[in-house]
Short mmCIF file of C-alpha atoms and ligand atoms in Angstrom, two decimals:
data_model
loop_
_atom_site.label_atom_id
_atom_site.label_comp_id
_atom_site.label_asym_id
_atom_site.label_seq_id
_atom_site.Cartn_x
_atom_site.Cartn_y
_atom_site.Cartn_z
CA MET A 42 48.32 -43.26 -56.42
CA GLY A 43 47.20 -42.38 -52.96
CA GLU A 44 46.20 -39.24 -51.11
CA PHE A 45 49.44 -39.10 -49.11
CA VAL A 46 51.84 -41.28 -51.08
CA THR A 47 52.55 -41.20 -54.81
CA LEU A 48 54.74 -43.07 -57.28
CA GLU A 49 56.22 -41.04 -60.12
CA VAL A 50 58.25 -42.86 -62.75
CA LYS A 51 60.73 -41.17 -65.06
CA ASP A 52 63.51 -42.72 -67.12
CA GLY A 53 63.43 -45.98 -65.18
CA VAL A 54 63.53 -44.39 -61.72
CA GLY A 55 60.39 -44.54 -59.58
CA THR A 56 60.02 -42.06 -56.73
CA ILE A 57 57.77 -43.10 -53.86
CA ARG A 58 56.93 -39.75 -52.31
CA LEU A 59 55.33 -39.18 -48.91
CA ASP A 60 53.28 -36.00 -48.67
CA ARG A 61 51.48 -35.68 -45.37
CA PRO A 62 52.54 -32.38 -43.83
CA PRO A 63 53.94 -31.34 -41.51
CA VAL A 64 56.12 -34.41 -40.78
CA ASN A 65 54.74 -37.23 -42.97
CA ALA A 66 53.50 -39.09 -39.88
CA LEU A 67 52.79 -42.69 -40.85
CA ASN A 68 49.15 -43.41 -40.06
CA ALA A 69 47.03 -46.37 -41.14
CA GLN A 70 46.18 -44.77 -44.49
CA VAL A 71 49.81 -43.90 -45.29
CA THR A 72 50.75 -47.47 -44.40
CA ALA A 73 48.13 -48.88 -46.79
CA GLU A 74 49.13 -46.51 -49.59
CA LEU A 75 52.82 -47.35 -49.15
CA ALA A 76 51.99 -51.07 -49.40
CA GLU A 77 50.06 -50.51 -52.61
CA LEU A 78 52.92 -48.55 -54.19
CA ALA A 79 55.56 -51.05 -53.05
CA LYS A 80 53.55 -53.63 -54.99
CA GLU A 81 53.31 -51.36 -58.02
CA ALA A 82 57.05 -50.55 -57.94
CA THR A 83 57.77 -54.29 -57.68
CA GLU A 84 55.53 -55.24 -60.59
CA ARG A 85 56.14 -52.44 -63.10
CA ASP A 86 58.89 -53.28 -65.58
CA ASP A 87 59.48 -49.59 -66.30
CA VAL A 88 60.56 -49.10 -62.66
CA ARG A 89 64.20 -50.23 -62.55
CA ALA A 90 65.23 -48.46 -59.32
CA VAL A 91 63.32 -46.70 -56.56
CA ILE A 92 63.78 -43.57 -54.43
CA LEU A 93 61.96 -43.20 -51.11
CA TYR A 94 61.45 -39.49 -50.52
CA GLY A 95 59.58 -37.31 -48.03
CA GLY A 96 60.07 -33.99 -49.78
CA GLU A 97 62.49 -31.13 -49.18
CA LYS A 98 61.56 -30.53 -45.52
CA THR A 99 61.43 -33.87 -43.78
CA PHE A 100 61.55 -37.59 -44.48
CA ALA A 101 59.19 -38.82 -41.73
CA GLY A 102 58.71 -38.08 -38.04
CA GLY A 103 57.50 -41.60 -37.34
CA ALA A 104 54.22 -43.35 -36.83
CA ASP A 105 51.29 -41.04 -36.07
CA ILE A 106 51.43 -40.66 -32.30
CA LYS A 107 48.03 -38.92 -32.18
CA GLU A 108 46.43 -41.85 -34.00
CA MET A 109 48.24 -44.48 -31.91
CA ALA A 110 47.83 -42.95 -28.46
CA THR A 111 44.33 -44.23 -27.69
CA ARG A 112 44.47 -47.52 -29.57
CA THR A 113 43.46 -50.69 -27.79
CA TYR A 114 45.83 -53.65 -27.69
CA PRO A 115 44.19 -55.49 -30.64
CA GLU A 116 44.06 -52.28 -32.67
CA ILE A 117 47.73 -51.41 -32.13
CA ALA A 118 48.77 -55.02 -32.78
CA LYS A 119 47.00 -54.82 -36.13
CA PHE A 120 48.52 -51.45 -36.97
CA GLY A 121 52.00 -52.64 -36.01
CA ALA A 122 51.69 -55.80 -38.06
CA ASN A 123 50.44 -53.81 -41.05
CA LEU A 124 53.31 -51.33 -40.88
CA THR A 125 55.84 -54.14 -40.40
CA GLY A 126 54.35 -55.97 -43.41
CA THR A 127 54.40 -52.81 -45.51
CA LEU A 128 58.03 -52.15 -44.67
CA ALA A 129 58.85 -55.76 -45.54
CA ALA A 130 57.15 -55.25 -48.91
CA ILE A 131 59.38 -52.21 -49.51
CA ALA A 132 62.50 -54.06 -48.34
CA ASN A 133 61.56 -56.85 -50.76
CA ILE A 134 61.21 -54.64 -53.85
CA PRO A 135 63.58 -56.63 -56.08
CA LYS A 136 65.32 -53.55 -57.43
CA PRO A 137 67.84 -51.07 -56.02
CA VAL A 138 66.10 -48.76 -53.51
CA VAL A 139 67.58 -45.58 -52.03
CA ALA A 140 66.16 -43.42 -49.24
CA ALA A 141 66.60 -39.66 -49.71
CA ILE A 142 66.52 -38.31 -46.15
CA THR A 143 65.83 -34.67 -45.40
CA GLY A 144 65.00 -33.13 -42.00
CA TYR A 145 64.02 -35.94 -39.67
CA ALA A 146 63.86 -39.72 -39.97
CA LEU A 147 62.55 -40.77 -36.58
CA GLY A 148 60.85 -43.88 -35.24
CA GLY A 149 58.84 -45.44 -38.06
CA GLY A 150 60.47 -42.87 -40.35
CA LEU A 151 63.93 -44.29 -39.73
CA GLU A 152 62.44 -47.80 -39.92
CA LEU A 153 61.15 -46.89 -43.39
CA ALA A 154 64.59 -45.55 -44.42
CA LEU A 155 66.20 -48.76 -43.13
CA THR A 156 64.26 -50.78 -45.72
CA ALA A 157 66.32 -49.13 -48.48
CA ASP A 158 69.56 -50.53 -49.89
CA TRP A 159 71.34 -47.19 -49.53
CA ARG A 160 70.64 -43.98 -47.60
CA VAL A 161 71.54 -40.43 -48.65
CA ALA A 162 71.04 -37.69 -46.04
CA GLY A 163 71.31 -33.94 -45.85
CA ASP A 164 74.06 -32.68 -43.54
CA ASN A 165 71.41 -31.16 -41.24
CA VAL A 166 69.29 -34.29 -40.74
CA LYS A 167 68.52 -35.97 -37.46
CA VAL A 168 67.68 -39.65 -37.24
CA GLY A 169 66.74 -41.78 -34.28
CA GLN A 170 64.42 -44.20 -32.57
CA PRO A 171 62.80 -41.94 -29.92
CA GLU A 172 60.04 -44.41 -29.00
CA ILE A 173 61.53 -45.02 -25.53
CA GLN A 174 60.66 -41.41 -24.68
CA LEU A 175 57.03 -42.28 -25.42
CA GLY A 176 57.26 -45.26 -23.08
CA VAL A 177 57.38 -47.82 -25.89
CA ILE A 178 59.96 -49.39 -28.22
CA PRO A 179 60.46 -49.40 -32.00
CA GLY A 180 57.80 -51.65 -33.51
CA ALA A 181 58.45 -51.83 -37.25
CA GLY A 182 62.00 -53.12 -37.56
CA GLY A 183 63.99 -50.57 -35.56
CA THR A 184 65.40 -53.10 -33.11
CA GLN A 185 66.07 -55.59 -35.92
CA ARG A 186 67.13 -53.84 -39.13
CA LEU A 187 69.19 -51.27 -37.23
CA ALA A 188 70.97 -53.98 -35.19
CA ARG A 189 71.71 -55.93 -38.36
CA LEU A 190 73.05 -52.77 -40.00
CA ILE A 191 75.21 -51.28 -37.23
CA GLY A 192 75.41 -53.99 -34.57
CA PRO A 193 73.70 -54.49 -31.20
CA SER A 194 75.70 -52.09 -28.97
CA LYS A 195 75.23 -49.00 -31.10
CA THR A 196 71.58 -49.93 -31.65
CA LYS A 197 71.05 -50.28 -27.90
CA ASP A 198 72.56 -46.83 -27.30
CA ILE A 199 70.20 -45.33 -29.87
CA VAL A 200 67.10 -47.28 -28.79
CA TYR A 201 67.65 -47.02 -25.00
CA THR A 202 68.31 -43.27 -25.08
CA GLY A 203 65.99 -42.29 -27.92
CA ARG A 204 68.48 -39.53 -28.74
CA PHE A 205 68.57 -37.76 -32.08
CA VAL A 206 71.66 -38.69 -34.11
CA LYS A 207 73.04 -35.96 -36.36
CA ALA A 208 74.06 -36.63 -39.96
CA GLU A 209 77.80 -36.78 -39.35
CA GLU A 210 77.48 -39.37 -36.58
CA ALA A 211 74.87 -41.30 -38.57
CA LEU A 212 77.40 -41.53 -41.40
CA ARG A 213 80.16 -42.67 -39.05
CA LEU A 214 77.90 -45.33 -37.51
CA GLY A 215 76.78 -46.54 -40.95
CA ILE A 216 73.11 -45.61 -40.49
CA VAL A 217 73.40 -43.44 -43.59
CA ASP A 218 75.77 -44.01 -46.48
CA GLN A 219 76.26 -40.55 -47.93
CA VAL A 220 75.85 -37.03 -46.57
CA VAL A 221 75.33 -34.09 -48.91
CA ALA A 222 74.15 -30.47 -48.72
CA PRO A 223 70.44 -30.32 -47.77
CA ASP A 224 69.40 -29.04 -51.19
CA ASP A 225 71.25 -31.86 -52.96
CA VAL A 226 69.62 -34.83 -51.22
CA TYR A 227 67.14 -35.79 -53.93
CA ALA A 228 69.68 -35.22 -56.74
CA ALA A 229 72.28 -37.40 -54.98
CA ALA A 230 69.71 -40.15 -54.38
CA HIS A 231 68.61 -39.90 -57.99
CA LYS A 232 72.21 -40.19 -59.19
CA TRP A 233 72.61 -43.38 -57.14
CA ALA A 234 69.33 -44.86 -58.45
CA ALA A 235 69.80 -43.79 -62.08
CA GLN A 236 73.05 -45.72 -62.45
CA PHE A 237 70.96 -48.92 -62.29
CA ALA A 238 68.16 -47.87 -64.67
CA ASN A 239 69.91 -49.47 -67.66
CA GLY A 240 71.61 -52.22 -65.68
CA PRO A 241 70.98 -55.96 -65.88
CA ALA A 242 67.68 -56.11 -63.98
CA VAL A 243 67.67 -59.86 -63.33
CA ALA A 244 71.25 -59.83 -62.04
CA LEU A 245 70.49 -56.86 -59.78
CA ARG A 246 67.46 -58.71 -58.48
CA ALA A 247 69.61 -61.80 -57.84
CA ALA A 248 72.31 -59.74 -56.10
CA LYS A 249 69.73 -58.24 -53.74
CA ALA A 250 68.13 -61.63 -53.09
CA ALA A 251 71.53 -63.18 -52.37
CA ILE A 252 72.70 -60.43 -50.00
CA ASP A 253 69.45 -59.89 -48.10
CA GLY A 254 68.34 -63.53 -48.20
CA GLY A 255 71.79 -64.73 -47.21
CA LEU A 256 71.88 -62.47 -44.15
CA ASP A 257 68.85 -64.36 -42.82
CA MET A 258 70.63 -67.74 -43.13
CA ASP A 259 73.64 -69.58 -41.81
CA LEU A 260 76.72 -69.35 -44.04
CA PRO A 261 76.53 -72.79 -45.71
CA ASN A 262 72.91 -72.23 -46.78
CA ALA A 263 73.62 -68.65 -47.79
CA LEU A 264 76.47 -69.81 -50.01
CA LYS A 265 74.14 -72.37 -51.60
CA LEU A 266 71.59 -69.64 -52.25
CA GLU A 267 74.26 -67.49 -53.88
CA SER A 268 75.50 -70.41 -55.95
CA HIS A 269 72.03 -71.20 -57.31
CA LEU A 270 71.26 -67.57 -58.07
CA PHE A 271 74.63 -67.24 -59.82
CA ALA A 272 74.03 -70.26 -62.06
CA ALA A 273 70.45 -69.21 -62.82
CA LEU A 274 71.74 -66.05 -64.50
CA TRP A 275 72.98 -68.22 -67.36
CA ALA A 276 69.34 -68.34 -68.41
CA THR A 277 69.37 -64.59 -69.14
CA GLN A 278 70.12 -62.62 -72.26
CA ASP A 279 71.98 -60.15 -70.05
CA GLN A 280 74.59 -62.80 -69.18
CA GLN A 281 75.08 -63.55 -72.87
CA ASN A 282 75.30 -59.87 -73.81
CA GLY A 283 77.55 -59.05 -70.85
CA MET A 284 80.12 -61.75 -71.46
CA LYS A 285 80.07 -61.46 -75.26
CA SER A 286 80.59 -57.70 -74.98
CA PHE A 287 83.53 -58.20 -72.61
CA ILE A 288 85.19 -60.65 -74.95
CA GLU A 289 84.64 -58.51 -78.04
CA ASN A 290 84.93 -54.95 -76.67
CA GLY A 291 86.56 -55.13 -73.22
CA PRO A 292 85.09 -54.30 -69.79
CA GLY A 293 82.18 -52.02 -68.97
CA LYS A 294 80.68 -51.63 -72.46
CA ALA A 295 77.77 -54.07 -72.34
CA THR A 296 74.20 -52.91 -72.77
CA PHE A 297 71.42 -54.73 -71.01
CA GLU A 298 67.72 -55.35 -71.54
C1 HXC B 259 51.91 -37.27 -34.97
C2 HXC B 259 53.42 -35.55 -35.04
C3 HXC B 259 54.49 -36.46 -35.02
C4 HXC B 259 54.18 -37.87 -34.98
C5 HXC B 259 55.29 -34.47 -35.09
N1 HXC B 259 53.96 -34.33 -35.09
N2 HXC B 259 55.66 -35.76 -35.05
N3 HXC B 259 52.14 -35.95 -35.01
N4 HXC B 259 52.89 -38.21 -34.95
N5 HXC B 259 55.12 -38.81 -34.99
C6 HXC B 259 53.19 -33.10 -35.16
C7 HXC B 259 53.32 -32.27 -33.89
O1 HXC B 259 52.42 -32.69 -32.90
C8 HXC B 259 52.98 -30.88 -34.42
O2 HXC B 259 51.57 -30.81 -34.58
C9 HXC B 259 53.58 -30.89 -35.81
O3 HXC B 259 53.70 -32.26 -36.18
C10 HXC B 259 54.95 -30.26 -35.87
O4 HXC B 259 55.75 -30.83 -34.83
P1 HXC B 259 56.64 -29.92 -33.86
O5 HXC B 259 57.08 -30.78 -32.73
O6 HXC B 259 55.91 -28.67 -33.50
O7 HXC B 259 57.82 -29.54 -34.85
P2 HXC B 259 59.38 -29.52 -34.58
O8 HXC B 259 59.69 -28.70 -33.33
O9 HXC B 259 59.97 -29.10 -35.88
O10 HXC B 259 59.80 -31.02 -34.24
C11 HXC B 259 59.64 -32.03 -35.21
C12 HXC B 259 59.91 -33.41 -34.56
C13 HXC B 259 59.07 -33.59 -33.31
C14 HXC B 259 61.40 -33.51 -34.19
C15 HXC B 259 59.60 -34.45 -35.66
O11 HXC B 259 57.73 -33.28 -33.62
C16 HXC B 259 59.11 -34.96 -32.74
O12 HXC B 259 60.02 -35.30 -31.95
N6 HXC B 259 58.13 -35.79 -33.12
C17 HXC B 259 57.95 -37.12 -32.55
C18 HXC B 259 58.97 -38.08 -33.07
C19 HXC B 259 58.73 -39.47 -32.52
O13 HXC B 259 58.64 -39.67 -31.31
N7 HXC B 259 58.59 -40.44 -33.41
C20 HXC B 259 58.35 -41.83 -33.06
C21 HXC B 259 56.88 -42.09 -33.11
S1 HXC B 259 56.49 -43.74 -32.58
P3 HXC B 259 50.75 -29.47 -34.22
O14 HXC B 259 49.33 -29.89 -34.47
O15 HXC B 259 51.08 -29.12 -32.81
O16 HXC B 259 51.27 -28.47 -35.22
C22 HXC B 259 56.83 -44.69 -33.92
C23 HXC B 259 56.57 -46.18 -33.75
C24 HXC B 259 56.75 -46.91 -35.04
O17 HXC B 259 57.25 -44.23 -34.92
C25 HXC B 259 56.28 -48.35 -34.96
C26 HXC B 259 54.83 -48.51 -35.13
C27 HXC B 259 54.40 -49.97 -35.30
#
C-alpha cells in the first residue's frame, strides 16, 4: 500500500486506486507505488482480475508537469524509463485488467489506461495525448500502444494535435470499449472484471499471453506461441473439469479452481 496508490481486494477483484488530488498526476512516487502494486496484483492468487481506477472525479491528468518541467536530460530519461517499465508491469499482469475512466485520461493517464485489456468510460470523459502542446511527445507508450490499438493515422491525428477526444468519439475510434453514465463507471468496470473472478485462471493467463505476445511477433511465430499455450492447458485441472463438465452437463456449467 502506498501513499497515493492502493490495492483493495474483494471477492477476487483487485482495485488499483490512484488518489493524488486534484488530477492524480503521475510523479516519481506514484510511478514507484504503481510498480509495487502491479507486482502484488500479479503475485497474489486471490486477485483474479484487476480494475485501474482514479476515483469518481478523474482518472489521471498525466505525468506531473510541475515535477518534470525542470528535470535535466538524465533525470527525465530515468523518469521516463521508470514510468514505461511500470506501465509494462501493469500491461503484463497475467489476469484480466480493466480501466475505469472518469473525468480525464490525458498523457500518461491515457497511457496508463492503454495498459488495460478493456476500457470503460463515463459519457463525459475526455481522453488525449496533449504532450505536443507542452512541446514534447508521449513518452510512456502513447505513440506505440495507441497506434497498435487504433492504427497510425488516427493516432497521428490525436498525437499531432493534442486535442481532447470526447467519450463518444473515443468509443467510435476504439480507444474505449464501453461508455456509461458517469456515476456507473466503477460498477460497469467491476461487472466486467467480476465475470472472470471464478474463471479458469491459467487459461485466462494463456489467452492474454497469446493475444498480447502474438501481437509482438510475425504470424507464423505467433501461431506457434498460441499452439504451445493451447497444448499446455492440458496440464491443468481446469481443462479436465471444463471438458468433463461439458460432456456430462452441457455447455457453460463448469466450475474452475
Ligand atoms: C501537474 C497538473 C497536471 C499535470 C493538472 N494539474 N494537470 N499538475 N501535472 N499533468 C494541476 C493544475 O496545475 C492545477 O493546479 C490543478 O491540477 C487543477 O488543474 P486545472 O487546470 O485548474 O483544472 P481543470 O480546468 O479542471 O483542467 C484539468 C486538466 C488540465 C484538463 C487535466 O489541468 C490539463 O490540461 N492538464 C494537463 C494535461 C496534460 O498536458 N497532460 C500531459 C502531461 S505530460 P493548481 O495548483 O493551479 O490548482 C505526460 C507525459 C507522459 O503525461 C510521459 C512521461 C514519461
